[in-house]
Every structure is written in C-alpha cells, then in structure tokens.
Amino acid sequence: MRQLQSTKLCIADALFMPPHAHSALPDSRPFVKTAIALGALLACVSAAAQETSQTPPATAPAAAQNQASTDGPATVTVTTKRNANRIDRQVYDVKADPASSNDTVADTLNKVPSVAVDADGGVTLRGKSNVQVYIDGKPSAMMQGDNRAAAINALPAADLESVEVITNPGAQFGNEGGGGPILNLVMRRERTPGGFASVNANAGTEGRFNVNSFGSYTTGRMSVQGGVFGRRDKRESSGETVRERIDPASGAIARSTSVSNSETENDTVGMTGTVSYNLGEKDVIAASVMASGTDSDTVSNERYQGANFAGVTDSDYLRQSTRKGRNRNYSLSTRFDHKGDTQGENFKMDLRVSGASNEGDLRNATAYTVRPVTAQNALTRQNNAFDNRIVDFTGDYELPGENGTFRTGYKLARTSSVFDNAYLDIDEATWAERVNTGRTNRFELDETTAALYASYQWRINRDWSVQGGLRAEYTDVDMFQATTNIRAGSNYLDAIPSAFVTYGLSDDTTLRLNYAHRIRRPGAGDLNPFVVYVDEFNVSSGNPDLRPSDSDSLELGLETKLGKVDTTVRLYARRDTDLINERRVFIANNVLLTTKENAGSSNSGGLEFNFGGKVTDKLSVNASGNLAYSEQDVLGSASADKRTATSLSGRARIGYQYDRNNTFQLMLNAQGKTLFGEGYRQPTRTADFTYRHNLTPALSFVLNVNDLFDSSKIETITENDLLRQYSIRRNNGRTFTVGLSYRFGSFGNNAQRPMRPGGPGMGPGMGPGPGGFGGGGPGR
C-alpha cells in the first residue's frame, strides 16, 4: 500500500508540474513540457519497478490473481472490478447508448473520446485526419476515400458491438487507408442459444425516417444472424467564402465572395448477415456479407462576385445546380478458425473481397451578369465516378507459452482504384452535349501489398507485461493515366516497429506505455496528376511524385479509480515528417489550384483524460477531454514560419435515470482549434439530447434532439503569402426524431442490454470504466 501511495504521488507531481519547473528552460513550449512530463512519468514507472523488485510479493486474493495482468480475451460485464482495456487499444461499449436505435455510425463515433466527425463525414482523432477505419479488424473499400463518408452516415449504430480506438497500432496492423491511428468497428455478435430479434423505427422533422432490424438464432453448432436497414435523411447547408488574392509585388488585393446554399435528400438501404458453423471442438468456419446503397438528390445555388486588383468587378453570376448521386458498397468474407492442442493456441485465416462505387451526375445552369474570362458554358454537365476494390487475405497464429504469447501472421492484398471524370458542354439552342476533352480524364491505380509480422508478449510477473513487434511490408504501386496514356510506378519496403509495456500497480490501477512507427502512403486520389475542374475559379489535382510520410508516436496512460470514479489519463507525443499536405496556388487570374505535396513536418502532444462516475444513485456523469498542442510548418510562406495551436476539446455525457422506466441523457461536445497545411479550423460546439421511456420490458419510446442549440458549423481560415480565405458553412440545424424500439424472442441476457450502463458509476453509453470497455489480448 505504501508503494502504491508513493507511486500515485509521483505521478501527480509529474502531471501537474509547477510552472517554475519550466522557467529555466530555453524552450518552454507545450510540446517540450509534454516531453518533460512523459520523462517524469517514466521515472515514476522505473522507480515503482525497482521498489517492486525489492519488495517480496504479497499473497493476492484468488480473484485478484485471476485478473492480474489479464491481457488475453475476457468477457466484460458490469461487475468487473478492473479496467479491461487491451494492451494496445481502448475499447468503448456502444450498445448501451439510448440513442443508438436512431443514430448512425457517424453519430456514434462522434461520442467516442477524442474522435470527431464533421458534417461531410470527415473523421479525425486528436485533430489528425489520417485515420483508418476498419470493420472487424480488417480494411474495407467502403471505409476508404470518398466512400467512407457515405458509409458511416448510412450504417445504423444499432449494428455495432463496440468501437476500438488504436492510437498506436501494433505489428499486426498494416498501413492501408492513411497509415495513422485506427478506429475499429466491431459489428454486433450474438451467440445466445435460441432466437433474439430487435426492431427500431424512427421518424423526424422534414420527412426524415429510419428503420433497422437485427436478428440471431443459435442452435447446436450453427449460428445465424443478420439485419436490414433503411434511412431517408435530409441535409441542408448554407455557406459563405471570402477570398483575397494578394499581389506579391504591390501588396494589392483582389477580392471575391461566394454565397451558397444546398438541400440534399439521401435514401439508403442495406443488409448484413453472418453464418458460423462449428466443425468440431476445434474448428469453426464462418461467412459474412454486408451491402448498402445510397441514392441522393441535391439542389443548390451559388452567387459569385469577384473583382480584380484595381477593384473593378470582373465576374458576377448566379449558378443553379442539380446533382444525382449513387453510392454502392459491399463486403464478402470467409473465415476459418482452428484451436491447437495447447491452451490458447489458435490459427485464423480470413479472406475478404470488398468494393465501393461512388457516382455523381452534376448539371449546372449559369446566368452571367459579368462574364469572367475563364467562364464555362452556361449549361454544363459533369459525370464523376470512383470505383475501389480490395481483396484481402490474412492469416494469424497465436501460441501461448509459459511466460508469454507469440504471435505471427501474413497479409496479401490487392487494391484497385479507378477515377473517371467526364465533362460535357451543352448547346443552349439544341441541348446537344459535347465532350470537353480538356476537362475529361480517367486514372487507374493498382496497389499490391505483401506483409509479414511477428510479436511477443512477455509476462514478466503478475504486474509487468511487455510486448514488442515488427512488421515487414512490401508495396508495389502501378499508375495509369489513361487520358494521356502515361504509366508510372513505385514500390516500397518498410520495417514498422511497435512496443507496449503494461504495469499493474494494483487491482484497479494500470500504467501503459506504448510506441509505434507508422507510414502514410499516398492514396489514389492523392496521386492522380490530371487537373479536375470544379468551377471557373477552383480546380484540383493530385501529385504522382508524392512520397510516403512517417510518424512516430509515444503514449503513456494511467487507468485507475479515484473513489468511485473510473479515471483514465494519457500523455502523448507525436512527430510527423514529409507530411502529405494540401497546397493552394493560383495558376491563372483568380483560379486556385488545390494539390498535394510533401511539405514540412509537425509536432503534437497533449493530455487526454476521461472520468466517469455516479454523482447520486440516479445521476451519472462521464467527461472526457484532450488538452493538445500542435506545431506545423506554414505552407506557402517564403519564411520558415511555424503555426502553433493550443486547444481544449471535450465531451460531457450527463445521464439521469428518473426511475427504472425513464432515462434522460445530455451530450455536450466541444472541438478545439485544429491545424492543416495552410491554415486552421476554428473551434466548434454542439449538444444532443435523448429521452428513453420503457413502455413495457420489450418496447421502448425514444426521443432525440440533435444540435440542441443550433450551433453546428464549420469555419476554416487559409493564410499564406498569396492567399487569405475565410469560409463558413452551417448544416441542418436543430432536428427532432421520435421512435420505438422493440425486442422479442428468447433474448436471455439481451433483455437488459439496451439499458446496460457503461460500467459501475457510469451513465448510459460509452465510458472508461469496466463495462464501458471490452477486454481481450492484443491483436485482431
């Protein structure tokens, strides 16, 4: 006990080092302070280790001995006394969120600590956008590129079992889709004998509605489960952009403004299904399918006005547009699991084929008051198509030994991407279409990956556990610009190390230290060199000369209980080099090209925290936050300037259970300032409200109010030597949804699932405590 108290005091001193401790430093920026705090915490861990080695181990209770250093698979229930995070990830239980019967996956991700999803479906973790999204531990075509936004806004949250946040991925994870941290969506699983089903139906303002159902049946050696879903969603947005082009010689400014609004209706249908069969005591085979489709209709208009450096208006028009979109996703997988003769020994093979297509047909009608030199035809049509297909074959072997566990595996993957952009001018008199060859192109990319990995987790004693891993990955990229008949290619061979250390201070206190090196390879859209026409004043292109960027990440976490409050605190530091950043340059009179280049580096660090507990028997609060510092080279500047940002992002989930049948929940969300290559995004704040009433043990009524204070917006600022741009966009506003959730069949333990709290002292939904996390060993 004395050892534990002294260690906690040491950790407190490290986390809250007084200001005078930094005053003598030549560089006292927050990133440096974070590094100092990491060093101080490491010293605490080292001291605790030495003290442990000199102190005879005490006899632990049997229950504690069974739980000590359990990083292997475990069933987590609300009675678990110890935080059940895995050695390489945090696992958030999402089933108990009362809003899950109405929410999409995007809504659920927006409730996970340090994760943010904007209105466009862009996902960030701790302010970084190079986030990979996996499904059941594997990459999927529907979660890459432009397809991801449509997928996460369509899939129902009710189909999720949990969300795993892997900030420093281990050796078993590759670098597809961004090479950064991983958000793993674990789909719902049911193996309870008998049958179980649930149906959710919701209706909202302005014609919104959604329905989803899930069912499972298990008998003997066979288990079948699946679901179907449908959703109609309406999204409204309005925006304004002010752009100032700066003459480098005279400093004169050419100013333009754009005001726009749009309305989009999305209709989505989809299904999931899994069949598994036990061949015997040691072998299991399974097959799964997932498919969804979304059709969208958008109507928009834009008023644009621009002036030259002399202040004379040189462009003024009103544009009306209609767009029909079509998105299709599918995933087929088969799996074979074999248990070996040794306890815990297993071998898994997994073959997956996934595909996604995203098509859009855009028609523009423009009325010019002042026609710009770069004006397009008054009537035009653009047809854009993107297809992506992934074939992924993996094998994983795990062998426990007397003092640790050895893991190894392989991966063979093939990714094929096609971009097909057609631009047509329409004759105003005859309505005949003519292909504009200067704005039409086709680009194809094939990427082949072969990888091997190995890791070993060594349990030094009941308190200490160490895992080290190495992944060797070879990638071959073939590019074909069909429009110009140009072929190019490149290949990479990379060694990717990772390391994890876990120290159990007590039954409810754990220290975790981990490191990972990651590689972000440019995606298909990043490499396409052809200039894609957006409008008269905006074009975009990729860069076939892009190189992979590297990142090194170090993280130290403390998981404990302060009284009845489950507490998690993490210090992290990260450095990125050869960043793949957006770069904006003017290529003609007020025509802005957005492209990609390897430019600069960034340093970031911060303190992430999560607290959850019961204030009273009925009131529970879960709060999480991220105090972050980031520093990044400023692109587009002649001087070697750096842009910095210190921000505080946080969430608070307040749950009140009035009685056994009535539950209220308020979700507050605030995102701090984030940097990108040539600018930054301003902070945002939103709030959501949910009320759930149990009409019967099987039937519940749910009310959701999204964006309670009508505060959702995206505000970005771009600044360099030649450009200043301010943009703001507002989406949807406050929306209301009411619905019913019904469960039937022999659902056994599932009877309590929808109201299961996130853990002792937690309110409904996700939290850091036992029950709010899933257990298990490292790996998939």
mmCIF file of N, CA and C in Angstrom, residues 33 165 321 515 604 610 780:
data_model
loop_
_atom_site.group_PDB
_atom_site.id
_atom_site.type_symbol
_atom_site.label_atom_id
_atom_site.label_comp_id
_atom_site.label_asym_id
_atom_site.label_seq_id
_atom_site.Cartn_x
_atom_site.Cartn_y
_atom_site.Cartn_z
ATOM 1 N N LYS A 33 7.034 20.753 -22.817
ATOM 2 C CA LYS A 33 6.516 20.410 -21.495
ATOM 3 C C LYS A 33 5.915 19.010 -21.483
ATOM 4 N N VAL A 165 -10.410 2.027 -30.240
ATOM 5 C CA VAL A 165 -9.533 3.132 -30.614
ATOM 6 C C VAL A 165 -8.093 2.670 -30.430
ATOM 7 N N SER A 321 -27.695 24.423 -59.621
ATOM 8 C CA SER A 321 -27.159 23.092 -59.905
ATOM 9 C C SER A 321 -28.071 22.019 -59.342
ATOM 10 N N TYR A 515 4.622 2.630 -27.995
ATOM 11 C CA TYR A 515 5.273 3.365 -29.079
ATOM 12 C C TYR A 515 4.956 2.665 -30.397
ATOM 13 N N SER A 604 3.213 17.324 -32.254
ATOM 14 C CA SER A 604 1.990 17.477 -31.470
ATOM 15 C C SER A 604 2.114 16.668 -30.193
ATOM 16 N N ASN A 610 -10.284 11.066 -19.153
ATOM 17 C CA ASN A 610 -11.637 10.521 -19.183
ATOM 18 C C ASN A 610 -12.036 10.152 -17.766
ATOM 19 N N ARG A 780 -5.921 -8.871 -33.497
ATOM 20 C CA ARG A 780 -7.278 -8.785 -34.032
ATOM 21 C C ARG A 780 -8.185 -9.704 -33.258
#
